[in-house]
Every structure is written in C-alpha cells, then in structure tokens.
PDB file of C-alpha atoms in Angstrom:
ATOM      1  CA  ASP K  24      36.666  27.174  80.111  1.00 51.00           C
ATOM      2  CA  ALA K  25      40.052  27.325  79.833  1.00 64.00           C
ATOM      3  CA  GLY K  26      40.893  27.080  83.513  1.00 88.00           C
ATOM      4  CA  ILE K  27      39.115  30.416  83.890  1.00 94.00           C
ATOM      5  CA  THR K  28      36.547  31.524  87.307  1.00 96.00           C
ATOM      6  CA  GLN K  29      34.467  33.996  87.755  1.00 97.00           C
ATOM      7  CA  SER K  30      33.145  34.504  91.161  1.00 97.00           C
ATOM      8  CA  PRO K  31      30.873  35.363  92.625  1.00 97.00           C
ATOM      9  CA  ARG K  32      28.154  33.756  89.374  1.00 96.00           C
ATOM     10  CA  HIS K  33      25.109  35.728  90.509  1.00 97.00           C
ATOM     11  CA  LYS K  34      24.729  38.655  92.500  1.00 97.00           C
ATOM     12  CA  VAL K  35      21.977  41.572  93.037  1.00 98.00           C
ATOM     13  CA  THR K  36      22.827  44.461  95.025  1.00 97.00           C
ATOM     14  CA  GLU K  37      21.567  48.257  95.179  1.00 97.00           C
ATOM     15  CA  THR K  38      22.061  51.343  93.760  1.00 97.00           C
ATOM     16  CA  GLY K  39      25.271  53.418  94.785  1.00 97.00           C
ATOM     17  CA  THR K  40      26.386  50.509  96.535  1.00 97.00           C
ATOM     18  CA  PRO K  41      29.809  49.320  95.501  1.00 96.00           C
ATOM     19  CA  VAL K  42      30.110  46.168  93.925  1.00 97.00           C
ATOM     20  CA  THR K  43      33.875  43.569  93.036  1.00 98.00           C
ATOM     21  CA  LEU K  44      33.837  40.811  90.840  1.00 98.00           C
ATOM     22  CA  ARG K  45      36.792  38.572  90.426  1.00 98.00           C
ATOM     23  CA  CYS K  46      38.429  36.405  87.469  1.00 98.00           C
ATOM     24  CA  HIS K  47      40.628  34.001  88.519  1.00 97.00           C
ATOM     25  CA  GLN K  48      43.410  31.935  86.143  1.00 95.00           C
ATOM     26  CA  THR K  49      45.406  29.169  86.258  1.00 92.00           C
ATOM     27  CA  GLU K  50      47.435  29.570  83.198  1.00 85.00           C
ATOM     28  CA  ASN K  51      49.147  32.912  83.689  1.00 85.00           C
ATOM     29  CA  HIS K  52      48.146  34.140  81.175  1.00 87.00           C
ATOM     30  CA  ARG K  53      49.252  37.831  79.801  1.00 87.00           C
ATOM     31  CA  TYR K  54      46.222  39.573  78.452  1.00 90.00           C
ATOM     32  CA  MET K  55      42.885  40.084  80.668  1.00 94.00           C
ATOM     33  CA  TYR K  56      39.494  41.271  79.778  1.00 96.00           C
ATOM     34  CA  TRP K  57      36.143  42.622  81.125  1.00 98.00           C
ATOM     35  CA  TYR K  58      32.976  42.359  78.738  1.00 97.00           C
ATOM     36  CA  ARG K  59      29.631  42.845  79.340  1.00 97.00           C
ATOM     37  CA  GLN K  60      26.561  40.890  77.529  1.00 96.00           C
ATOM     38  CA  ASP K  61      23.658  43.048  76.492  1.00 94.00           C
ATOM     39  CA  PRO K  62      20.767  42.378  74.396  1.00 87.00           C
ATOM     40  CA  GLY K  63      21.005  43.275  71.016  1.00 85.00           C
ATOM     41  CA  HIS K  64      25.102  44.872  71.696  1.00 88.00           C
ATOM     42  CA  GLY K  65      26.795  41.405  71.925  1.00 90.00           C
ATOM     43  CA  LEU K  66      29.914  42.159  73.935  1.00 94.00           C
ATOM     44  CA  ARG K  67      31.262  45.286  74.418  1.00 95.00           C
ATOM     45  CA  LEU K  68      34.847  45.913  76.200  1.00 96.00           C
ATOM     46  CA  ILE K  69      35.198  47.148  79.293  1.00 97.00           C
ATOM     47  CA  HIS K  70      38.374  46.878  80.212  1.00 97.00           C
ATOM     48  CA  TYR K  71      41.530  44.671  80.313  1.00 95.00           C
ATOM     49  CA  SER K  72      45.110  43.990  81.323  1.00 95.00           C
ATOM     50  CA  TYR K  73      48.082  43.259  79.619  1.00 90.00           C
ATOM     51  CA  GLY K  74      50.557  42.071  82.627  1.00 89.00           C
ATOM     52  CA  VAL K  75      50.095  42.978  86.306  1.00 93.00           C
ATOM     53  CA  LYS K  76      49.089  46.803  86.826  1.00 92.00           C
ATOM     54  CA  ASP K  77      49.111  47.639  83.541  1.00 93.00           C
ATOM     55  CA  THR K  78      45.316  48.230  82.405  1.00 95.00           C
ATOM     56  CA  ASP K  79      43.970  50.000  80.006  1.00 95.00           C
ATOM     57  CA  LYS K  80      40.036  51.542  79.111  1.00 95.00           C
ATOM     58  CA  GLY K  81      37.331  49.246  76.895  1.00 94.00           C
ATOM     59  CA  GLU K  82      34.557  51.340  74.609  1.00 92.00           C
ATOM     60  CA  VAL K  83      32.228  51.206  77.660  1.00 96.00           C
ATOM     61  CA  SER K  84      34.603  52.015  80.748  1.00 96.00           C
ATOM     62  CA  ASP K  85      32.578  54.738  82.435  1.00 96.00           C
ATOM     63  CA  GLY K  86      31.902  53.770  85.943  1.00 96.00           C
ATOM     64  CA  TYR K  87      34.077  50.748  86.395  1.00 98.00           C
ATOM     65  CA  SER K  88      37.837  50.870  87.424  1.00 97.00           C
ATOM     66  CA  VAL K  89      40.071  47.396  87.374  1.00 98.00           C
ATOM     67  CA  SER K  90      42.956  45.790  89.647  1.00 97.00           C
ATOM     68  CA  ARG K  91      45.447  43.628  88.644  1.00 97.00           C
ATOM     69  CA  SER K  92      47.457  42.680  91.070  1.00 95.00           C
ATOM     70  CA  LYS K  93      48.437  39.423  90.447  1.00 95.00           C
ATOM     71  CA  THR K  94      48.969  37.514  87.168  1.00 93.00           C
ATOM     72  CA  GLU K  95      46.222  35.267  88.253  1.00 95.00           C
ATOM     73  CA  ASP K  96      43.645  37.680  89.572  1.00 97.00           C
ATOM     74  CA  PHE K  97      41.824  40.223  86.912  1.00 98.00           C
ATOM     75  CA  LEU K  98      38.928  42.501  89.316  1.00 98.00           C
ATOM     76  CA  LEU K  99      36.309  44.554  88.359  1.00 98.00           C
ATOM     77  CA  THR K 100      34.604  47.436  90.552  1.00 98.00           C
ATOM     78  CA  LEU K 101      31.668  49.137  89.789  1.00 97.00           C
ATOM     79  CA  GLU K 102      32.061  52.398  92.396  1.00 93.00           C
ATOM     80  CA  SER K 103      28.670  52.841  92.874  1.00 96.00           C
ATOM     81  CA  ALA K 104      26.369  50.393  90.634  1.00 97.00           C
ATOM     82  CA  THR K 105      23.288  51.918  88.535  1.00 97.00           C
ATOM     83  CA  SER K 106      20.418  50.306  87.297  1.00 97.00           C
ATOM     84  CA  SER K 107      22.164  50.610  83.787  1.00 96.00           C
ATOM     85  CA  GLN K 108      25.096  48.312  84.691  1.00 97.00           C
ATOM     86  CA  THR K 109      22.470  45.328  85.587  1.00 97.00           C
ATOM     87  CA  SER K 110      24.175  42.846  82.697  1.00 97.00           C
ATOM     88  CA  VAL K 111      26.097  39.607  82.240  1.00 96.00           C
ATOM     89  CA  TYR K 112      29.350  40.212  82.738  1.00 98.00           C
ATOM     90  CA  PHE K 113      32.355  37.999  81.369  1.00 97.00           C
ATOM     91  CA  CYS K 114      36.170  37.697  81.288  1.00 96.00           C
ATOM     92  CA  ALA K 115      38.412  36.600  79.232  1.00 95.00           C
ATOM     93  CA  ILE K 116      41.980  36.006  78.541  1.00 93.00           C
ATOM     94  CA  SER K 117      44.305  35.933  75.493  1.00 87.00           C
ATOM     95  CA  VAL K 118      45.931  33.194  74.219  1.00 74.00           C
ATOM     96  CA  PRO K 119      49.195  34.708  73.058  1.00 66.00           C
ATOM     97  CA  ALA K 120      50.713  34.848  69.514  1.00 59.00           C
ATOM     98  CA  GLY K 121      53.415  31.943  68.576  1.00 59.00           C
ATOM     99  CA  THR K 122      51.448  29.691  70.328  1.00 56.00           C
ATOM    100  CA  PRO K 123      51.664  26.872  67.395  1.00 50.00           C
ATOM    101  CA  SER K 124      47.405  26.715  67.440  1.00 47.00           C
ATOM    102  CA  SER K 125      46.589  30.248  68.212  1.00 51.00           C
ATOM    103  CA  TYR K 126      46.996  33.582  67.289  1.00 52.00           C
ATOM    104  CA  ASN K 127      45.450  35.790  70.137  1.00 68.00           C
ATOM    105  CA  GLU K 128      42.216  34.430  70.277  1.00 81.00           C
ATOM    106  CA  GLN K 129      39.900  34.777  73.595  1.00 88.00           C
ATOM    107  CA  PHE K 130      38.830  32.083  76.398  1.00 90.00           C
ATOM    108  CA  PHE K 131      35.885  33.261  78.011  1.00 93.00           C
ATOM    109  CA  GLY K 132      34.726  32.075  81.615  1.00 94.00           C
ATOM    110  CA  PRO K 133      31.015  31.361  82.780  1.00 93.00           C
ATOM    111  CA  GLY K 134      30.035  34.667  83.507  1.00 95.00           C
ATOM    112  CA  THR K 135      28.638  36.772  86.009  1.00 97.00           C
ATOM    113  CA  ARG K 136      24.782  37.989  85.942  1.00 96.00           C
ATOM    114  CA  LEU K 137      24.497  41.196  87.956  1.00 98.00           C
ATOM    115  CA  THR K 138      21.459  42.566  88.893  1.00 97.00           C
ATOM    116  CA  VAL K 139      21.152  46.480  89.977  1.00 97.00           C
ATOM    117  CA  LEU K 140      18.316  47.360  91.970  1.00 96.00           C
TER     118      LEU K 140
ATOM    119  CA  ALA V 130      37.871  51.416  63.382  1.00 74.00           C
ATOM    120  CA  GLN V 131      37.889  47.350  63.182  1.00 87.00           C
ATOM    121  CA  SER V 132      33.885  46.635  63.240  1.00 92.00           C
ATOM    122  CA  VAL V 133      31.940  43.712  61.942  1.00 95.00           C
ATOM    123  CA  ALA V 134      28.283  43.492  61.383  1.00 96.00           C
ATOM    124  CA  GLN V 135      26.045  40.582  61.782  1.00 97.00           C
ATOM    125  CA  PRO V 136      23.198  41.380  59.479  1.00 96.00           C
ATOM    126  CA  GLU V 137      20.832  38.820  60.642  1.00 96.00           C
ATOM    127  CA  ASP V 138      18.978  39.341  63.895  1.00 95.00           C
ATOM    128  CA  GLN V 139      18.218  35.587  64.119  1.00 97.00           C
ATOM    129  CA  VAL V 140      18.343  32.524  61.472  1.00 98.00           C
ATOM    130  CA  ASN V 141      15.338  29.538  61.476  1.00 98.00           C
ATOM    131  CA  VAL V 142      16.263  26.746  59.932  1.00 98.00           C
ATOM    132  CA  ALA V 143      14.920  22.738  59.762  1.00 98.00           C
ATOM    133  CA  GLU V 144      17.249  20.005  60.977  1.00 98.00           C
ATOM    134  CA  GLY V 145      19.582  18.683  58.509  1.00 97.00           C
ATOM    135  CA  ASN V 146      19.405  21.686  56.295  1.00 98.00           C
ATOM    136  CA  PRO V 147      22.244  23.622  55.320  1.00 97.00           C
ATOM    137  CA  LEU V 148      23.038  26.451  58.125  1.00 98.00           C
ATOM    138  CA  THR V 149      24.568  29.961  57.192  1.00 98.00           C
ATOM    139  CA  VAL V 150      25.120  32.960  59.770  1.00 98.00           C
ATOM    140  CA  LYS V 151      26.625  35.959  57.774  1.00 98.00           C
ATOM    141  CA  CYS V 152      29.154  38.779  58.763  1.00 98.00           C
ATOM    142  CA  THR V 153      30.819  41.203  57.399  1.00 97.00           C
ATOM    143  CA  TYR V 154      33.804  43.143  58.437  1.00 96.00           C
ATOM    144  CA  SER V 155      35.319  46.505  58.003  1.00 94.00           C
ATOM    145  CA  VAL V 156      39.123  47.165  58.818  1.00 89.00           C
ATOM    146  CA  SER V 157      42.255  48.917  58.026  1.00 87.00           C
ATOM    147  CA  GLY V 158      45.059  46.348  57.148  1.00 83.00           C
ATOM    148  CA  ASN V 159      44.364  42.054  56.959  1.00 83.00           C
ATOM    149  CA  PRO V 160      41.855  41.048  58.647  1.00 89.00           C
ATOM    150  CA  TYR V 161      41.719  38.289  61.526  1.00 90.00           C
ATOM    151  CA  LEU V 162      38.480  37.152  62.095  1.00 94.00           C
ATOM    152  CA  PHE V 163      36.710  35.122  64.594  1.00 95.00           C
ATOM    153  CA  TRP V 164      33.249  33.159  65.025  1.00 97.00           C
ATOM    154  CA  TYR V 165      32.279  32.114  68.971  1.00 96.00           C
ATOM    155  CA  VAL V 166      29.012  30.454  70.246  1.00 97.00           C
ATOM    156  CA  GLN V 167      27.087  30.488  72.997  1.00 96.00           C
ATOM    157  CA  TYR V 168      24.556  28.393  74.344  1.00 93.00           C
ATOM    158  CA  PRO V 169      22.153  29.603  77.199  1.00 87.00           C
ATOM    159  CA  ASN V 170      23.323  30.257  80.508  1.00 81.00           C
ATOM    160  CA  ARG V 171      27.328  29.249  79.190  1.00 84.00           C
ATOM    161  CA  GLY V 172      30.432  31.378  78.426  1.00 86.00           C
ATOM    162  CA  LEU V 173      31.373  31.922  75.106  1.00 92.00           C
ATOM    163  CA  GLN V 174      32.780  28.979  73.080  1.00 93.00           C
ATOM    164  CA  PHE V 175      35.381  29.597  70.603  1.00 92.00           C
ATOM    165  CA  LEU V 176      34.541  28.101  66.769  1.00 94.00           C
ATOM    166  CA  LEU V 177      37.211  29.170  64.404  1.00 93.00           C
ATOM    167  CA  LYS V 178      39.571  31.549  63.018  1.00 91.00           C
ATOM    168  CA  TYR V 179      41.059  32.953  59.904  1.00 92.00           C
ATOM    169  CA  ILE V 180      44.150  34.098  60.037  1.00 87.00           C
ATOM    170  CA  THR V 181      45.931  33.869  56.716  1.00 80.00           C
ATOM    171  CA  GLY V 182      45.943  30.964  53.884  1.00 82.00           C
ATOM    172  CA  ASP V 183      42.662  29.392  52.776  1.00 87.00           C
ATOM    173  CA  ASN V 184      39.364  30.953  52.378  1.00 92.00           C
ATOM    174  CA  LEU V 185      37.473  28.280  53.741  1.00 95.00           C
ATOM    175  CA  VAL V 186      38.198  28.048  57.884  1.00 94.00           C
ATOM    176  CA  LYS V 187      36.950  24.283  59.579  1.00 94.00           C
ATOM    177  CA  GLY V 188      36.502  24.677  62.862  1.00 92.00           C
ATOM    178  CA  SER V 189      34.706  22.757  65.596  1.00 90.00           C
ATOM    179  CA  TYR V 190      31.227  21.201  65.538  1.00 91.00           C
ATOM    180  CA  GLY V 191      31.186  20.782  62.068  1.00 95.00           C
ATOM    181  CA  PHE V 192      31.507  24.468  61.245  1.00 97.00           C
ATOM    182  CA  GLU V 193      33.392  26.000  58.710  1.00 97.00           C
ATOM    183  CA  ALA V 194      33.583  29.569  57.278  1.00 97.00           C
ATOM    184  CA  GLU V 195      34.289  30.932  54.298  1.00 96.00           C
ATOM    185  CA  PHE V 196      36.665  34.280  53.803  1.00 96.00           C
ATOM    186  CA  ASN V 197      35.752  36.668  50.558  1.00 95.00           C
ATOM    187  CA  LYS V 198      38.116  39.294  50.705  1.00 93.00           C
ATOM    188  CA  SER V 199      35.967  41.050  48.071  1.00 94.00           C
ATOM    189  CA  GLN V 200      33.052  41.376  49.369  1.00 95.00           C
ATOM    190  CA  THR V 201      34.363  41.308  53.242  1.00 95.00           C
ATOM    191  CA  SER V 202      32.566  38.724  54.458  1.00 97.00           C
ATOM    192  CA  PHE V 203      33.249  36.084  56.962  1.00 97.00           C
ATOM    193  CA  HIS V 204      30.321  33.545  57.016  1.00 98.00           C
ATOM    194  CA  LEU V 205      29.789  31.009  59.101  1.00 98.00           C
ATOM    195  CA  LYS V 206      29.005  27.774  57.561  1.00 98.00           C
ATOM    196  CA  LYS V 207      27.217  24.294  58.293  1.00 98.00           C
ATOM    197  CA  PRO V 208      26.302  22.254  55.866  1.00 96.00           C
ATOM    198  CA  SER V 209      23.518  20.077  58.527  1.00 97.00           C
ATOM    199  CA  ALA V 210      22.310  21.533  61.204  1.00 97.00           C
ATOM    200  CA  LEU V 211      21.558  19.702  63.956  1.00 97.00           C
ATOM    201  CA  VAL V 212      19.130  20.587  66.813  1.00 96.00           C
ATOM    202  CA  SER V 213      21.690  21.088  69.288  1.00 95.00           C
ATOM    203  CA  ASP V 214      23.423  23.861  67.199  1.00 96.00           C
ATOM    204  CA  SER V 215      20.434  26.280  68.244  1.00 97.00           C
ATOM    205  CA  ALA V 216      22.759  29.109  70.246  1.00 97.00           C
ATOM    206  CA  LEU V 217      23.829  32.334  70.208  1.00 97.00           C
ATOM    207  CA  TYR V 218      26.208  33.127  67.248  1.00 98.00           C
ATOM    208  CA  PHE V 219      29.119  35.859  67.770  1.00 97.00           C
ATOM    209  CA  CYS V 220      31.500  37.064  64.728  1.00 97.00           C
ATOM    210  CA  ALA V 221      34.789  39.129  65.829  1.00 95.00           C
ATOM    211  CA  VAL V 222      37.603  40.951  64.741  1.00 93.00           C
ATOM    212  CA  ARG V 223      41.176  41.245  66.259  1.00 88.00           C
ATOM    213  CA  TYR V 224      42.464  44.783  66.507  1.00 81.00           C
ATOM    214  CA  ASP V 225      45.389  45.399  68.737  1.00 79.00           C
ATOM    215  CA  TYR V 226      45.489  42.580  71.463  1.00 79.00           C
ATOM    216  CA  LYS V 227      41.501  42.876  71.491  1.00 87.00           C
ATOM    217  CA  LEU V 228      38.364  41.454  70.046  1.00 91.00           C
ATOM    218  CA  SER V 229      35.595  43.276  68.490  1.00 92.00           C
ATOM    219  CA  PHE V 230      32.031  41.591  68.181  1.00 94.00           C
ATOM    220  CA  GLY V 231      28.872  41.971  66.009  1.00 95.00           C
ATOM    221  CA  ALA V 232      25.873  41.955  68.341  1.00 95.00           C
ATOM    222  CA  GLY V 233      25.420  38.143  67.788  1.00 96.00           C
ATOM    223  CA  THR V 234      22.849  35.954  65.544  1.00 97.00           C
ATOM    224  CA  THR V 235      20.457  33.524  67.750  1.00 97.00           C
ATOM    225  CA  VAL V 236      20.018  30.533  65.516  1.00 98.00           C
ATOM    226  CA  THR V 237      17.041  28.134  66.058  1.00 98.00           C
ATOM    227  CA  VAL V 238      16.902  24.395  64.804  1.00 97.00           C
ATOM    228  CA  ARG V 239      13.960  22.811  64.715  1.00 97.00           C
ATOM    229  CA  ALA V 240      12.945  18.907  64.816  1.00 95.00           C
TER     230      ALA V 240
END
C-alpha cells in the first residue's frame, strides 16, 4: 500500500454529525488525493492537494472539505454527514514524474468504509 | 475533458482461457492511460500504464494492455486467466496531476 494508512477503517455515524477521515503517508510525496467509490461510478475525485496548505476541488467536492497542515497528513471532513455520503473513501498519493519507473501513477490506501444512518 | 469508458460491467471466463477487459478513451493531446485492479475489501493496485512507445505494455501478474490510437482503445489482456484474477478492474486516464476512472469491470474466472 505504498506506505499509506487511513483511519478509521470503518465508521458508522448519524446524519448531521461532522466526520473526519485521516490519510497518512510515510514517503513525503507532494500530491495526495481523496476519492469515493460507489457501485456503477468507479472512483470519483473529491479533493486533492499539491502541497502543504495547497488544495483544490475535484468533481464531487460538495459537502466535503480538506486540510493539509503537514506533508504526511491529508484530512477529509464531512461538515454535516448525509446518507448520500455513505461510501468507501480512498486516499491516494502520486509518485512524481521524473522518477525512473513512474509517471504520475497513483498508489492507494486500504480505504475507509463510512456508513451514515 | 479527459475520460475513459468501460463498456462491460461484467466479464466471465473459464480458467485457462484468454481474458480481455475493454477500455476506450477520450482525450485531447497524448493519452496517459492506466489499469488498476481491486480485490475484495482491498484498495486499488496499479497494474500497468501506457505513456509512449510500444503499443503493447506489459504489467504485473502476467497482464498486458494494447494501446490502439486509431480505435482510441486500451484493452487489458491476459493470455490464460486464473481463478485468482477474479476482481474489479479499472481503467484510468491522466489529466493534469489527476486521474479520471472508468466505472469498473467485474471479472469472474470460473474453475
């Protein structure tokens, strides 16, 4: 899993509560990503980061915010969870161009299964 | 916008038979294409990529993919499928520093 951990791995919460998911990497890669996986939709990008305090929106960012205060940690927050945010959430890092055996392919963490009741 | 499509939700093959998982792409400029595999209750694993050069790309676990510019396709292939190849497969295309994924194809290999 390329030194990527996610916590928690499973969470059940109630509608309207805030939720924070954490992604931690051990290799100081610049780019980090948050995706959600839903049947029939593949993976959809929520937010991504290209450095400490540098973040941008993906295609499904409504209802989510992110923060990156350290290179190794990328947090995803659901401000007020809704049932439509029940999903599996994956964090990924991007190996930079110029590395001899890579060209921006991404490596994924193990995922967090979130259920919003 | 860069995008990929996986026209088959499911592919079923017998063990030992050839396996093909289809992917077509739509990009402006040169395509950078990837295949990933997801085993049950696991994260995605990188299989292979096409950046430039040979149209036949070899990857992990005996998989290969054929890039066809005229047909805008990047099909994943394995000459002899194993039961352990049963998984969910995703095609993806790079744009900026992001990836856009297809909806995925579930492969079932029967013994």
